[in-house]
PDB file of C-alpha atoms in Angstrom:
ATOM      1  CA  UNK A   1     109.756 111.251 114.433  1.00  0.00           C
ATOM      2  CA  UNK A   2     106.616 109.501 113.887  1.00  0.00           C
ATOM      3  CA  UNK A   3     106.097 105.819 114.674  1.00  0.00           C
ATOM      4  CA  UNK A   4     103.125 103.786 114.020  1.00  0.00           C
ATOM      5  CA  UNK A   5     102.768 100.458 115.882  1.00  0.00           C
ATOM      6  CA  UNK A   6     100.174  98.227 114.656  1.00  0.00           C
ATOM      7  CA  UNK A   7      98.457  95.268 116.909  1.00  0.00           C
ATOM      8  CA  UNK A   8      96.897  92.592 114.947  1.00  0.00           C
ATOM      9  CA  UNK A   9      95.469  90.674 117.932  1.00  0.00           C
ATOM     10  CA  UNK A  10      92.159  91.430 119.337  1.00  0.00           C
ATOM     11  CA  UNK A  11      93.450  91.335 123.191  1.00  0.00           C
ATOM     12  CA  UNK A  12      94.456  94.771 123.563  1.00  0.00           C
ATOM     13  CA  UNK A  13      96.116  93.564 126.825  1.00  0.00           C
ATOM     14  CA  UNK A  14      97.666  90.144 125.390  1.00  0.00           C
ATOM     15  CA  UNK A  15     101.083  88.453 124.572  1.00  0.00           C
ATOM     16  CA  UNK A  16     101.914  90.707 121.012  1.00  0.00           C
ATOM     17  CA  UNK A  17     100.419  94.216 122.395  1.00  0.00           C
ATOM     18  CA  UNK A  18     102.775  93.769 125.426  1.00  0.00           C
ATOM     19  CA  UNK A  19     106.067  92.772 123.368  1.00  0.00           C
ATOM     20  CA  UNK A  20     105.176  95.937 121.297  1.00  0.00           C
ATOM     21  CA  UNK A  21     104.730  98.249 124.490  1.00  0.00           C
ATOM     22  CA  UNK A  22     108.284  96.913 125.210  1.00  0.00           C
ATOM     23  CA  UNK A  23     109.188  97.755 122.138  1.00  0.00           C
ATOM     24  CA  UNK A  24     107.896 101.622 122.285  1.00  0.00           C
ATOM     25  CA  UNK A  25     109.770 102.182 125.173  1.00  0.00           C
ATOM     26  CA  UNK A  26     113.092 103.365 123.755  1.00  0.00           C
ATOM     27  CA  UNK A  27     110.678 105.943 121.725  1.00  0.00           C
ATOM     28  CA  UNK A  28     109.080 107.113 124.514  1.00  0.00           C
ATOM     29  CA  UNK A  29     112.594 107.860 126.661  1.00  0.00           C
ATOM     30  CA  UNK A  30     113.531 110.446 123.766  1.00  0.00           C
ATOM     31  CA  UNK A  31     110.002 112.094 124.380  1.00  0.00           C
ATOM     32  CA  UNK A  32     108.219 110.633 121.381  1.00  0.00           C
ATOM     33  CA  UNK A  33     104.205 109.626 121.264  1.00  0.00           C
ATOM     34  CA  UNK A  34     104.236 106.358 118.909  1.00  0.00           C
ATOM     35  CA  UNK A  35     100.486 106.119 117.581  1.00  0.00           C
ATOM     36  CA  UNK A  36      99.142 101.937 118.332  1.00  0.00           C
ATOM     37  CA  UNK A  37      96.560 101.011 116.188  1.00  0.00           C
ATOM     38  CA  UNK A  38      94.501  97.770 117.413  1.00  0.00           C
ATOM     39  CA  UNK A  39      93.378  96.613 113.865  1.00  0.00           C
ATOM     40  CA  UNK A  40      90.018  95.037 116.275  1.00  0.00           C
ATOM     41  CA  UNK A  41      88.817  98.859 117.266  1.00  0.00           C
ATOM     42  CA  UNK A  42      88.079  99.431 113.232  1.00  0.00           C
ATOM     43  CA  UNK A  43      86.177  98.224 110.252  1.00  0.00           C
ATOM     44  CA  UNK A  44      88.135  96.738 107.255  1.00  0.00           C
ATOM     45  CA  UNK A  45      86.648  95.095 104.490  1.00  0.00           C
ATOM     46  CA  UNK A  46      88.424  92.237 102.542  1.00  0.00           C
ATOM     47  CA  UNK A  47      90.018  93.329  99.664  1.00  0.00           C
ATOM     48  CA  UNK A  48      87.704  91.867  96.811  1.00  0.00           C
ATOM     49  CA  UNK A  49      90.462  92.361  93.622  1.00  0.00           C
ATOM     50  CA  UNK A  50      88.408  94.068  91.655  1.00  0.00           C
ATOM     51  CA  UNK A  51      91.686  96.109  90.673  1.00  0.00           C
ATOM     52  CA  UNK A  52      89.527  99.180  91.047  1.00  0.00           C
ATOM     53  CA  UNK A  53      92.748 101.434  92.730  1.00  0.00           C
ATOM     54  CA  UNK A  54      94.735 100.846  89.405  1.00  0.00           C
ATOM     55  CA  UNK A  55      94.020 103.912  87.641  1.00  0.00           C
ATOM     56  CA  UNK A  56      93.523 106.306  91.025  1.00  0.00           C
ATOM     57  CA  UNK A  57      96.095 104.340  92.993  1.00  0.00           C
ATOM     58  CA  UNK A  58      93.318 104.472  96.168  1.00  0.00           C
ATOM     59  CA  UNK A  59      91.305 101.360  97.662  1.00  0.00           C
ATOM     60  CA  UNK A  60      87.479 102.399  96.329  1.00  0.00           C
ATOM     61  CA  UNK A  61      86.296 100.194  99.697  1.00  0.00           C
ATOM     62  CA  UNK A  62      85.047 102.883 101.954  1.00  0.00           C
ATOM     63  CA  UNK A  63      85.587 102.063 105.310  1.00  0.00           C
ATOM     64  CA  UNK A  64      88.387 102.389 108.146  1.00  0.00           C
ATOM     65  CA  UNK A  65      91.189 101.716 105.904  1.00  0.00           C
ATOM     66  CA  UNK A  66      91.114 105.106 104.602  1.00  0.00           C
ATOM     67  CA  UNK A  67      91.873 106.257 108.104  1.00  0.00           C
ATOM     68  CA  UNK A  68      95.345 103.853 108.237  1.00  0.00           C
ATOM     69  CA  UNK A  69      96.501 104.365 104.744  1.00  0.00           C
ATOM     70  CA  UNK A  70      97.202 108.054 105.768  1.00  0.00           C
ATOM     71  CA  UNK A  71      98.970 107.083 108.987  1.00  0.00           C
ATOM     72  CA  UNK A  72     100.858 104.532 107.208  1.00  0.00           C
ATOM     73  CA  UNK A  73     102.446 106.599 104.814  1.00  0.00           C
ATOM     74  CA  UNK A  74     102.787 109.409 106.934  1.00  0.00           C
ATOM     75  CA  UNK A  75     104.391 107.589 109.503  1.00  0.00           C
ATOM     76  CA  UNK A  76     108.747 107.423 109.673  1.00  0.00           C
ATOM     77  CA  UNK A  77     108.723 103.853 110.710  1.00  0.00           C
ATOM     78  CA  UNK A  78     106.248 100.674 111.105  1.00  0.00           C
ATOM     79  CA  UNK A  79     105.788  98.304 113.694  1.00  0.00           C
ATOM     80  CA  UNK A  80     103.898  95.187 112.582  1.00  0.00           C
ATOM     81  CA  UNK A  81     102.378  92.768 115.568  1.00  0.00           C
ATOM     82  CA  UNK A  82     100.997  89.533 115.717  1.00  0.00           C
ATOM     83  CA  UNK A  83     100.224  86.173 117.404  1.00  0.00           C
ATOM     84  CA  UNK A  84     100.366  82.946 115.501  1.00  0.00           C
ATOM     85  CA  UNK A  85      96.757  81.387 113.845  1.00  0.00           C
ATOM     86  CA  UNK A  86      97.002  78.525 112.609  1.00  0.00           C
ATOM     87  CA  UNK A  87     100.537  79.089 111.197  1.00  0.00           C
ATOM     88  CA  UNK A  88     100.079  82.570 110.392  1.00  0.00           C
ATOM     89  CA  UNK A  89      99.397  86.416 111.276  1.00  0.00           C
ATOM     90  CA  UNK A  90      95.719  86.333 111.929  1.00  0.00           C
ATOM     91  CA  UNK A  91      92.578  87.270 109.815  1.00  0.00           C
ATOM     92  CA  UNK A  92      92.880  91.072 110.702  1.00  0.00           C
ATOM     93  CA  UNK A  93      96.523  91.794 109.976  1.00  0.00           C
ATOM     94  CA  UNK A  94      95.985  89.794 106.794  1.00  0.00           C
ATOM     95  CA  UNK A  95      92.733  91.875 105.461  1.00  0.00           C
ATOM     96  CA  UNK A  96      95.091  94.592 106.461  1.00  0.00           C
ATOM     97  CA  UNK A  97      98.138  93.787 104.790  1.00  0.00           C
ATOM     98  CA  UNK A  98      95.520  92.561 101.464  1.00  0.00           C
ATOM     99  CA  UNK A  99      94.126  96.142 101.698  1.00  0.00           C
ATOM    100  CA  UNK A 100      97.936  97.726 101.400  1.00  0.00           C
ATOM    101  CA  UNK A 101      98.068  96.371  97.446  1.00  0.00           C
ATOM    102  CA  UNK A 102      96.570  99.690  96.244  1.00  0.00           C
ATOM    103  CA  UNK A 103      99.978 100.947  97.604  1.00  0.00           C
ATOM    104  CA  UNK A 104     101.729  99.091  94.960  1.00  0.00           C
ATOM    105  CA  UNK A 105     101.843 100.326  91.564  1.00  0.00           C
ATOM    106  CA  UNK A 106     102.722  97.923  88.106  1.00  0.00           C
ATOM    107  CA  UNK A 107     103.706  98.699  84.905  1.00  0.00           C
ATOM    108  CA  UNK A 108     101.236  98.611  82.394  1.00  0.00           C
ATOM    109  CA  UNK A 109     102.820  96.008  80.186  1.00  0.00           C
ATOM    110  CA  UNK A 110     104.606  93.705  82.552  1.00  0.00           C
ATOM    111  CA  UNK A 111     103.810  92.849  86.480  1.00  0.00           C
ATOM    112  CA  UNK A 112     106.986  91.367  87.106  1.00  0.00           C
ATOM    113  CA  UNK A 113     107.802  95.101  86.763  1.00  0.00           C
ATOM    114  CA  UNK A 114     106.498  97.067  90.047  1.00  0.00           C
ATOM    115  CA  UNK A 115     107.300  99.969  93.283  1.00  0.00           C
ATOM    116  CA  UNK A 116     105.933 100.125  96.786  1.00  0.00           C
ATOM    117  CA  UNK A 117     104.167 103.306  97.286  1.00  0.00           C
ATOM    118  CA  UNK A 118     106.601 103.804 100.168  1.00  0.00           C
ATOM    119  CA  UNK A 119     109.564 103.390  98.311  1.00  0.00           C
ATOM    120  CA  UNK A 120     109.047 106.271  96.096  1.00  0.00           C
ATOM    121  CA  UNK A 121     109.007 108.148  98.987  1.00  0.00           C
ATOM    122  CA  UNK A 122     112.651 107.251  99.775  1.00  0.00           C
ATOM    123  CA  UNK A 123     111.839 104.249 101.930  1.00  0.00           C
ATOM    124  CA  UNK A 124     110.887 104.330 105.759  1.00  0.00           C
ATOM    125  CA  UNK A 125     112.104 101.940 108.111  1.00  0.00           C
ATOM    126  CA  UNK A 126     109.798  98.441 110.046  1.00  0.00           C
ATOM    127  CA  UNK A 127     110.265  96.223 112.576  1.00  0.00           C
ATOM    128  CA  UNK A 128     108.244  93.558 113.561  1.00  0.00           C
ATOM    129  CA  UNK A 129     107.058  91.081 116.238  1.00  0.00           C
ATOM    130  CA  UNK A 130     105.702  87.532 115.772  1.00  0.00           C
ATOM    131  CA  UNK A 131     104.268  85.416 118.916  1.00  0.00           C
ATOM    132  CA  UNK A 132     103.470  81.494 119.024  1.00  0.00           C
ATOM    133  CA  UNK A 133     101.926  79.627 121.806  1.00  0.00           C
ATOM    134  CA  UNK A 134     104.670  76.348 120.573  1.00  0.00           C
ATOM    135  CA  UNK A 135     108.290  76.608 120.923  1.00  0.00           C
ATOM    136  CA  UNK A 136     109.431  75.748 117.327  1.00  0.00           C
ATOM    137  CA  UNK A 137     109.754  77.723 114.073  1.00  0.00           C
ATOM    138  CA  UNK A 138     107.421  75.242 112.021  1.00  0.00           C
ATOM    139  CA  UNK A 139     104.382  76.006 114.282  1.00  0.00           C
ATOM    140  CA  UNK A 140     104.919  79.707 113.512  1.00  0.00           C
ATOM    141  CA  UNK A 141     104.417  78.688 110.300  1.00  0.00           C
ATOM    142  CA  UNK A 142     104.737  82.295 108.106  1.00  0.00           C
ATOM    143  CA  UNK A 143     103.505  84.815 111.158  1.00  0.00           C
ATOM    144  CA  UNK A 144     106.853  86.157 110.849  1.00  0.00           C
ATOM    145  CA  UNK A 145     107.302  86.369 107.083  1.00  0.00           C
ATOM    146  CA  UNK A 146     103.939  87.386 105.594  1.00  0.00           C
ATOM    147  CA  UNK A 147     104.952  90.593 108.222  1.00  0.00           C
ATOM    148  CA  UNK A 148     108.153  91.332 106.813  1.00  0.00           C
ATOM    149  CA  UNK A 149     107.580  90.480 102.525  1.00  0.00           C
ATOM    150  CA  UNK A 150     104.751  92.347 102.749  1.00  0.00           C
ATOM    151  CA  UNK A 151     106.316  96.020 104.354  1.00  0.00           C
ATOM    152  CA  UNK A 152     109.359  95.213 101.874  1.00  0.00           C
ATOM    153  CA  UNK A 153     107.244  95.117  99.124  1.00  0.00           C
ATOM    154  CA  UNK A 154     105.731  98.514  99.906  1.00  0.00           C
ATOM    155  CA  UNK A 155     109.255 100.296 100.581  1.00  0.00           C
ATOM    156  CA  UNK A 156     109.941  99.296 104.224  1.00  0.00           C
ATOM    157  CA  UNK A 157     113.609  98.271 105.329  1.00  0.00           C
ATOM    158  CA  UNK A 158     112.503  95.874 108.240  1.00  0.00           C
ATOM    159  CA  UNK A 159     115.352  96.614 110.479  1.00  0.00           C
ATOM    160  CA  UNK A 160     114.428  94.616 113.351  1.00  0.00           C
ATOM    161  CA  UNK A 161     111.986  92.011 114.828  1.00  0.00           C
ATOM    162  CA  UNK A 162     111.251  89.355 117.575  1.00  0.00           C
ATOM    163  CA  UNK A 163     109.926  85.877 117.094  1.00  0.00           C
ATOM    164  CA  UNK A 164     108.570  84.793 121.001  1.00  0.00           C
ATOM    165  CA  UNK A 165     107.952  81.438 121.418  1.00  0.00           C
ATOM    166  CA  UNK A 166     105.726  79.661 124.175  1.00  0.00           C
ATOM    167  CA  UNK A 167     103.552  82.590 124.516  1.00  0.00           C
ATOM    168  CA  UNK A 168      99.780  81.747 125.217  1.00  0.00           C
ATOM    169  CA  UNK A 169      98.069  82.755 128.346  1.00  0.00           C
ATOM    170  CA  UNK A 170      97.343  86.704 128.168  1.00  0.00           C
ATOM    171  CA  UNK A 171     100.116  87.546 130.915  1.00  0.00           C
ATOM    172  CA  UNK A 172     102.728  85.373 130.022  1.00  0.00           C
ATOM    173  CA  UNK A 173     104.786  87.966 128.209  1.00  0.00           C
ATOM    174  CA  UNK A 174     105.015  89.668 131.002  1.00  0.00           C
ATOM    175  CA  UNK A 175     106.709  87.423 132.568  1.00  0.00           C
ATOM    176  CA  UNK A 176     109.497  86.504 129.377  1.00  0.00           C
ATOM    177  CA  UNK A 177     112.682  88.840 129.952  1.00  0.00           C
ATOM    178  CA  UNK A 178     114.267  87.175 126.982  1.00  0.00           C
ATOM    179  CA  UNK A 179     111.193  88.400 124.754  1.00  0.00           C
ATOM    180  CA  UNK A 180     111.211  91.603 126.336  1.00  0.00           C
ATOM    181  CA  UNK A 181     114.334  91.943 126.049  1.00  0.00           C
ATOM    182  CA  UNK A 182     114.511  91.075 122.474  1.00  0.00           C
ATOM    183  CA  UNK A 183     111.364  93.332 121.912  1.00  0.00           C
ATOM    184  CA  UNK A 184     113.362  97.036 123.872  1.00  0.00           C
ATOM    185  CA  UNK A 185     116.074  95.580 121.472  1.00  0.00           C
ATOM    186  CA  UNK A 186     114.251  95.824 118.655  1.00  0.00           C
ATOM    187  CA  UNK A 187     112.267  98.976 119.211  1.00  0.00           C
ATOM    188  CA  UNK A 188     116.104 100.962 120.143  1.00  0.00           C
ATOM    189  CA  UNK A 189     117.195  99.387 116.372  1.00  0.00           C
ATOM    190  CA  UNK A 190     114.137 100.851 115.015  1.00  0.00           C
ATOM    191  CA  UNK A 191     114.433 104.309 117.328  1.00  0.00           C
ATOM    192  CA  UNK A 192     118.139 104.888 115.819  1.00  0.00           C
ATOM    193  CA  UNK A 193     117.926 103.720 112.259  1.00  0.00           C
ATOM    194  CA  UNK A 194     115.503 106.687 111.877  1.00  0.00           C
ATOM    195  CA  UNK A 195     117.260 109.222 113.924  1.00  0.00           C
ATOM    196  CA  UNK A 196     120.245 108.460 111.842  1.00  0.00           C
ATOM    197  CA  UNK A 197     118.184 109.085 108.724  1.00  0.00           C
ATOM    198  CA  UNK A 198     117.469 112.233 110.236  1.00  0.00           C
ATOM    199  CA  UNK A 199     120.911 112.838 111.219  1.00  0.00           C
ATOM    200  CA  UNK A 200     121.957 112.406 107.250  1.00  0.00           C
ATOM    201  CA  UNK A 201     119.365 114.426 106.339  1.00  0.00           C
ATOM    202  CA  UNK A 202     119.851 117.024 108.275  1.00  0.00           C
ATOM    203  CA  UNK A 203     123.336 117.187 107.157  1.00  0.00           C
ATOM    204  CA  UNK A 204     122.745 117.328 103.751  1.00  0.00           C
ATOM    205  CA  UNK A 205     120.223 120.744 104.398  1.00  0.00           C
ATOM    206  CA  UNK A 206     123.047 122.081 106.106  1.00  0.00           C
ATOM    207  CA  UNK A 207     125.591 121.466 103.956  1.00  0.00           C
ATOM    208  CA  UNK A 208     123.427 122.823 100.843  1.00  0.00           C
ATOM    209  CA  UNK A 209     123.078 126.137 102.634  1.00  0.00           C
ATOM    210  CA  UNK A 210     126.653 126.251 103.115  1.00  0.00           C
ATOM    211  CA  UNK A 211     127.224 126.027  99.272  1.00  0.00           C
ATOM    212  CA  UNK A 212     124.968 128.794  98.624  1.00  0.00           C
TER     213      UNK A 212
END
């Protein structure tokens, strides 16, 4: 089972890379190697919208992204992370997330009509984790929800996720059972909704043989 957790911050050591080590702990109990990405370590261009990955359904920006897009839909489940900028995920998660629309394909005569690249694939599973240095909802703004629209429109069931408030000096996670708490919490949901997928599936192999 293959999880790939992805850090939007650029302090590998900070506030959201800590609630998402929490969160790959359940994972690594069962033996598993979750893959982090820190979105900081690689070069992604803005997405420009020139529309150019209609017809080939692939980003023509050559660069990093190529690198992500392979992990991302190889991947069983998603882990989105990151801190709160000025009421929202931060300028690399959202050149990241703008770089994901070649993974969204549109009918020809109608937009409104449309499928997430993962989603053809049978859907995968996401959780994620949103951190704020303020203590209410309104300064997190849409941290939390650009996350989670933007892995359901690709195919993603987002399963699970933390919103930790008061988070702002590089340690002080550390130091927040309730978000770590929250954040093991999240990571088991995420750990179990796919090994029950795999449980079904399974099953069904099983149970096809046994017809034969």
């Amino acid at each position: 089972m293959k999880l790939l957790a992805i850090v939007g911050s650029l302090r590998q050591k900070g506030n959201t890379s800590t609630l998402i080590q929490e969160s790959l702990k359940p994972w690594y109990r069962k033996g598993l190697e979750p893959r982090i990405i820190y979105l900081g370590d690689y070069d992604i261009k803005p997405c420009n919208g020139c529309e150019g990955c209609r017809k080939t359904r692939q980003c023509i920006i050559e660069d990093d992204m190529h690198q992500l897009y392979r992990l991302l839909l190889d991947a069983d489940a998603v882990l989105l992370g990151s801190p709160t900028y000025f009421y929202t995920v931060t300028a690399r998660m959202k050149v990241f997330i703008d770089r994901c629309y070649c993974l969204v394909d549109f009918a020809d005569d109608d937009r409104s009509v449309w499928i997430g690249a993962v989603e053809t694939k049978g859907g995968k599973y996401a959780s994620v984790i949103s951190v704020c240095e303020q203590h209410s909802p309104d300064d997190m703004g849409s941290t939390y929800t650009v996350m989670e629209k933007s892995l359901q429109a690709l195919g993603f069931r987002v399963v699970s996720g933390v919103k930790a408030y008061g988070l702002f000096g590089p340690d002080e996670a550390t130091r927040d059972a309730c978000a770590l708490e929250q954040a093991r919490k999240a990571g088991e949901k995420l750990l179990r909704t796919v090994q029950l997928r795999k449980s079904i599936e399974q099953k069904s192999i099983v149970n096809s043989f046994s017809q034969i």
